[in-house]
Amino acid sequence: MNTKAIYAIGTTLVGCGLNNVFLEYIIKQDPGCGHLITFAQFLFIAIHGFIMTSKFGTVKPKIPFQTYLILVVLFFLTSVINNWAFDFNIPVPLHMIFRSGSLIANMIMGILILKKKYTLEKYISVAMITLGIIICTLMSSGGDKKKCTDCDAPIEQKQADDHFFWWIIGIALLTTALLLSARMGIYQESIYKHHGKHPQEALYYTHLYSIPGFIFYSSSIWEHMQIASASEPYQIPFVDFIIPTLWLWIFLNVTTQYLCISSVYVLTTECTSLTVTLVITLRKFLSLIFSIVYFQNPFTIYHWFGSGLVFFGTLLFAEVFTKMGQSKEVKAAQKSMKKRN
């Protein structure tokens, strides 16, 4: 493994992990700021792409504008809905576990649209992931409601019912985002087949062309910008500069988000699909553990069992265990060949 690949693995684990940490800091202070976070991320990547990818508009895109339009709509809706879900009582650990169900959505879309057929192993792995997500979802559904089962106060019971209702809306949003993301992946594959792979260009233009869509969320963005500006001030060490705490977390979330995306891109070009799957799965698992321990999010033995099914099913779907066995056989064969020679 070369130095670039090792660096990509390290920055993926660090960048994506820190991104989740800063996201949770933001959500703890202002759960409804999903649109502001998404807008900040899109704006940062668009500005960076304008400078580094399009060279201040001097480099013409290799993929036509019309081709990008459908991809932009799907990408914009997926990103907005995923961050919007935090406003509906969705805890960060459940959000991470639920988004790991993208393989289920990909399989459904593959069967419906591409008429694909899968092996029994794929169906078993997807069943494991589905069961794991269902367990984690059900265990995360009744926390506040259970607290009021023995209470006589109708106001408290109504609050618990309202909490559960909005939680259901949040689950529906996450499910919609999963299906949209899977459909986007299929469309992206068709674009690459016709025009070739240009991931940096696609990253730039999907974010740039999506920015006008935030006009529909301008009131929400402005409202949460004011909340961020009114948050507790924080003095940056070694520098005589004070910044509202929420703005600091948002800035760190945006920069680590870009580090995460760019690192995964390098990872896919420098490493095998087996390595990429292992690194991304490990990153999700470490982020989940950190979120539970550091932020003290409620997590029962059932959550552990469900998340274990999700991660094991993901590795099974990616044929990690099969490939690892094959690589061991190849190494053993190579050793025996060397001994004979």
Coordinates of N, CA, C and O in Angstrom, one line a residue, residues 97-98 100-101 103-105 107-108 123-137 306 309-310 313:
I97 N -27.1 4.9 11.6 CA -27.4 3.5 11.4 C -28.4 3.4 10.2 O -28.3 2.6 9.3
F98 N -29.4 4.4 10.2 CA -30.4 4.4 9.1 C -29.8 4.6 7.8 O -30.1 4.0 6.8
S100 N -26.9 3.8 6.8 CA -26.2 2.6 6.4 C -27.1 1.6 5.6 O -26.6 0.7 5.1
G101 N -28.4 1.9 5.6 CA -29.3 1.1 4.8 C -29.4 1.4 3.4 O -30.3 1.0 2.7
L103 N -27.7 0.2 1.0 CA -27.6 -1.0 0.2 C -29.0 -1.5 -0.1 O -29.3 -2.1 -1.2
I104 N -29.9 -1.4 0.9 CA -31.3 -1.9 0.7 C -32.0 -1.1 -0.4 O -32.5 -1.7 -1.4
A105 N -31.8 0.2 -0.3 CA -32.4 1.1 -1.4 C -31.8 0.8 -2.7 O -32.5 0.8 -3.8
M107 N -30.5 -2.0 -3.8 CA -31.0 -3.3 -4.3 C -32.4 -3.1 -4.9 O -32.8 -3.6 -6.0
I108 N -33.3 -2.4 -4.1 CA -34.7 -2.2 -4.6 C -34.7 -1.5 -5.9 O -35.4 -1.9 -6.9
Y123 N -29.2 -11.2 -0.8 CA -30.5 -11.1 -0.1 C -30.4 -11.4 1.4 O -31.1 -10.7 2.1
I124 N -29.6 -12.3 1.8 CA -29.4 -12.6 3.2 C -28.8 -11.3 3.9 O -29.2 -10.9 5.0
S125 N -27.8 -10.7 3.3 CA -27.1 -9.6 3.8 C -28.1 -8.4 4.0 O -28.1 -7.7 5.0
V126 N -28.9 -8.2 2.9 CA -29.9 -7.1 3.0 C -31.0 -7.4 4.0 O -31.4 -6.4 4.7
A127 N -31.3 -8.6 4.2 CA -32.3 -9.0 5.2 C -31.7 -8.7 6.6 O -32.4 -8.2 7.5
M128 N -30.4 -8.9 6.8 CA -29.8 -8.6 8.1 C -29.7 -7.1 8.3 O -30.0 -6.7 9.4
I129 N -29.4 -6.4 7.3 CA -29.3 -4.9 7.4 C -30.7 -4.4 7.7 O -30.9 -3.5 8.6
T130 N -31.7 -4.9 7.0 CA -33.1 -4.4 7.2 C -33.6 -4.7 8.7 O -34.1 -3.8 9.3
L131 N -33.3 -5.9 9.1 CA -33.7 -6.3 10.5 C -33.0 -5.5 11.5 O -33.6 -5.0 12.5
G132 N -31.7 -5.2 11.3 CA -30.9 -4.4 12.2 C -31.5 -3.0 12.3 O -31.6 -2.4 13.4
I133 N -31.8 -2.4 11.2 CA -32.4 -1.0 11.2 C -33.7 -1.0 11.8 O -34.1 -0.1 12.6
I134 N -34.6 -2.0 11.6 CA -35.9 -2.1 12.2 C -35.7 -2.2 13.7 O -36.4 -1.5 14.5
I135 N -34.8 -3.0 14.2 CA -34.6 -3.1 15.7 C -34.2 -1.8 16.3 O -34.7 -1.3 17.3
C136 N -33.2 -1.2 15.7 CA -32.7 0.1 16.2 C -33.8 1.2 16.1 O -33.9 2.0 17.0
T137 N -34.6 1.2 15.0 CA -35.6 2.2 14.9 C -36.7 2.0 16.0 O -37.1 3.0 16.6
G306 N -28.8 -4.6 16.9 CA -29.3 -4.1 15.6 C -28.2 -3.5 14.8 O -28.0 -3.8 13.6
L309 N -25.9 -6.2 13.3 CA -26.5 -6.8 12.1 C -26.3 -5.9 10.9 O -26.0 -6.4 9.8
V310 N -26.4 -4.6 11.1 CA -26.3 -3.6 10.0 C -24.8 -3.7 9.5 O -24.6 -3.8 8.3
G313 N -23.9 -7.2 8.0 CA -24.6 -7.3 6.8 C -24.0 -6.5 5.6 O -23.9 -6.9 4.5

